Amino acid sequence: MNCREMIDFLTAYVEGDLPEVERATFERHIGQCAPCKTYLDSYRKAIELGKAACCCGNLPTCDDVPESLIQAILAARRAGA
């Protein structure tokens, strides 16, 4: 497997959908190619961060924004600020 093929199989590998033979070849390449290992680690981290960003239940919702702040923003927009 070369680096280009590794990228082609990356999603299937991370999702656990890569057949056993291809998975073994993929893992052998990752074990020998530091740039591809780094790419895989970065890809996994991006997925992790994306999931974390979507799962934060303690973030304020629109109902939590003070009315005075909303009015100040609207006034600034009307004034062209």
PDB file of C-alpha atoms in Angstrom:
ATOM      1  CA  MET A   1       0.000   0.000   0.000  1.00  0.00           C
ATOM      2  CA  ASN A   2       1.213   3.492  -0.759  1.00  0.00           C
ATOM      3  CA  CYS A   3       0.295   6.774   0.912  1.00  0.00           C
ATOM      4  CA  ARG A   4      -2.399   7.642  -1.644  1.00  0.00           C
ATOM      5  CA  GLU A   5      -4.108   4.287  -1.139  1.00  0.00           C
ATOM      6  CA  MET A   6      -3.935   4.801   2.619  1.00  0.00           C
ATOM      7  CA  ILE A   7      -5.926   8.020   2.242  1.00  0.00           C
ATOM      8  CA  ASP A   8      -8.467   6.234   0.035  1.00  0.00           C
ATOM      9  CA  PHE A   9      -9.028   3.585   2.736  1.00  0.00           C
ATOM     10  CA  LEU A  10      -8.842   5.927   5.740  1.00  0.00           C
ATOM     11  CA  THR A  11     -12.555   6.414   6.389  1.00  0.00           C
ATOM     12  CA  ALA A  12     -13.363   2.729   6.046  1.00  0.00           C
ATOM     13  CA  TYR A  13     -10.501   1.887   8.414  1.00  0.00           C
ATOM     14  CA  VAL A  14     -11.538   4.373  11.082  1.00  0.00           C
ATOM     15  CA  GLU A  15     -15.175   3.256  10.861  1.00  0.00           C
ATOM     16  CA  GLY A  16     -14.158  -0.403  11.131  1.00  0.00           C
ATOM     17  CA  ASP A  17     -15.482  -1.241   7.666  1.00  0.00           C
ATOM     18  CA  LEU A  18     -12.209  -2.283   6.029  1.00  0.00           C
ATOM     19  CA  PRO A  19     -12.061  -6.010   5.199  1.00  0.00           C
ATOM     20  CA  GLU A  20      -9.466  -7.997   7.155  1.00  0.00           C
ATOM     21  CA  VAL A  21      -6.891  -8.319   4.359  1.00  0.00           C
ATOM     22  CA  GLU A  22      -7.008  -4.605   3.507  1.00  0.00           C
ATOM     23  CA  ARG A  23      -6.992  -3.709   7.211  1.00  0.00           C
ATOM     24  CA  ALA A  24      -3.808  -5.719   7.763  1.00  0.00           C
ATOM     25  CA  THR A  25      -2.170  -4.050   4.753  1.00  0.00           C
ATOM     26  CA  PHE A  26      -3.319  -0.631   5.991  1.00  0.00           C
ATOM     27  CA  GLU A  27      -1.926  -1.261   9.480  1.00  0.00           C
ATOM     28  CA  ARG A  28       1.373  -2.505   8.055  1.00  0.00           C
ATOM     29  CA  HIS A  29       1.697   0.712   6.047  1.00  0.00           C
ATOM     30  CA  ILE A  30       0.814   2.868   9.074  1.00  0.00           C
ATOM     31  CA  GLY A  31       3.420   0.994  11.094  1.00  0.00           C
ATOM     32  CA  GLN A  32       6.124   1.830   8.557  1.00  0.00           C
ATOM     33  CA  CYS A  33       5.119   5.318   7.399  1.00  0.00           C
ATOM     34  CA  ALA A  34       5.386   8.052  10.031  1.00  0.00           C
ATOM     35  CA  PRO A  35       3.646  10.743   7.921  1.00  0.00           C
ATOM     36  CA  CYS A  36       0.635   8.482   7.345  1.00  0.00           C
ATOM     37  CA  LYS A  37       0.513   7.571  11.045  1.00  0.00           C
ATOM     38  CA  THR A  38       0.491  11.281  11.878  1.00  0.00           C
ATOM     39  CA  TYR A  39      -2.253  11.843   9.298  1.00  0.00           C
ATOM     40  CA  LEU A  40      -4.339   9.030  10.812  1.00  0.00           C
ATOM     41  CA  ASP A  41      -3.876  10.437  14.324  1.00  0.00           C
ATOM     42  CA  SER A  42      -4.891  13.918  13.126  1.00  0.00           C
ATOM     43  CA  TYR A  43      -7.932  12.502  11.349  1.00  0.00           C
ATOM     44  CA  ARG A  44      -9.059  10.718  14.503  1.00  0.00           C
ATOM     45  CA  LYS A  45      -8.496  13.856  16.583  1.00  0.00           C
ATOM     46  CA  ALA A  46     -10.578  15.914  14.143  1.00  0.00           C
ATOM     47  CA  ILE A  47     -13.436  13.426  14.481  1.00  0.00           C
ATOM     48  CA  GLU A  48     -13.126  13.534  18.265  1.00  0.00           C
ATOM     49  CA  LEU A  49     -13.175  17.344  18.330  1.00  0.00           C
ATOM     50  CA  GLY A  50     -16.126  17.473  15.961  1.00  0.00           C
ATOM     51  CA  LYS A  51     -18.135  15.110  18.137  1.00  0.00           C
ATOM     52  CA  ALA A  52     -17.222  17.057  21.262  1.00  0.00           C
ATOM     53  CA  ALA A  53     -18.342  20.312  19.653  1.00  0.00           C
ATOM     54  CA  CYS A  54     -21.745  18.822  18.884  1.00  0.00           C
ATOM     55  CA  CYS A  55     -22.273  17.193  22.256  1.00  0.00           C
ATOM     56  CA  CYS A  56     -21.865  20.073  24.675  1.00  0.00           C
ATOM     57  CA  GLY A  57     -25.188  20.290  26.447  1.00  0.00           C
ATOM     58  CA  ASN A  58     -24.112  23.106  28.724  1.00  0.00           C
ATOM     59  CA  LEU A  59     -23.700  25.794  26.076  1.00  0.00           C
ATOM     60  CA  PRO A  60     -26.121  28.711  26.213  1.00  0.00           C
ATOM     61  CA  THR A  61     -29.052  28.627  23.868  1.00  0.00           C
ATOM     62  CA  CYS A  62     -30.713  31.609  22.274  1.00  0.00           C
ATOM     63  CA  ASP A  63     -33.116  31.758  25.227  1.00  0.00           C
ATOM     64  CA  ASP A  64     -30.145  32.256  27.556  1.00  0.00           C
ATOM     65  CA  VAL A  65     -28.938  35.427  25.819  1.00  0.00           C
ATOM     66  CA  PRO A  66     -29.956  38.531  27.774  1.00  0.00           C
ATOM     67  CA  GLU A  67     -32.529  40.659  25.982  1.00  0.00           C
ATOM     68  CA  SER A  68     -30.395  43.751  26.578  1.00  0.00           C
ATOM     69  CA  LEU A  69     -27.543  42.169  24.609  1.00  0.00           C
ATOM     70  CA  ILE A  70     -29.844  41.300  21.727  1.00  0.00           C
ATOM     71  CA  GLN A  71     -31.183  44.860  21.648  1.00  0.00           C
ATOM     72  CA  ALA A  72     -27.662  46.331  21.747  1.00  0.00           C
ATOM     73  CA  ILE A  73     -26.586  44.167  18.809  1.00  0.00           C
ATOM     74  CA  LEU A  74     -29.673  45.105  16.807  1.00  0.00           C
ATOM     75  CA  ALA A  75     -29.161  48.809  17.566  1.00  0.00           C
ATOM     76  CA  ALA A  76     -25.521  48.596  16.474  1.00  0.00           C
ATOM     77  CA  ARG A  77     -26.544  46.918  13.220  1.00  0.00           C
ATOM     78  CA  ARG A  78     -29.151  49.582  12.538  1.00  0.00           C
ATOM     79  CA  ALA A  79     -26.535  52.263  13.183  1.00  0.00           C
ATOM     80  CA  GLY A  80     -24.218  50.603  10.685  1.00  0.00           C
ATOM     81  CA  ALA A  81     -21.613  49.529  13.222  1.00  0.00           C
TER      82      ALA A  81
END
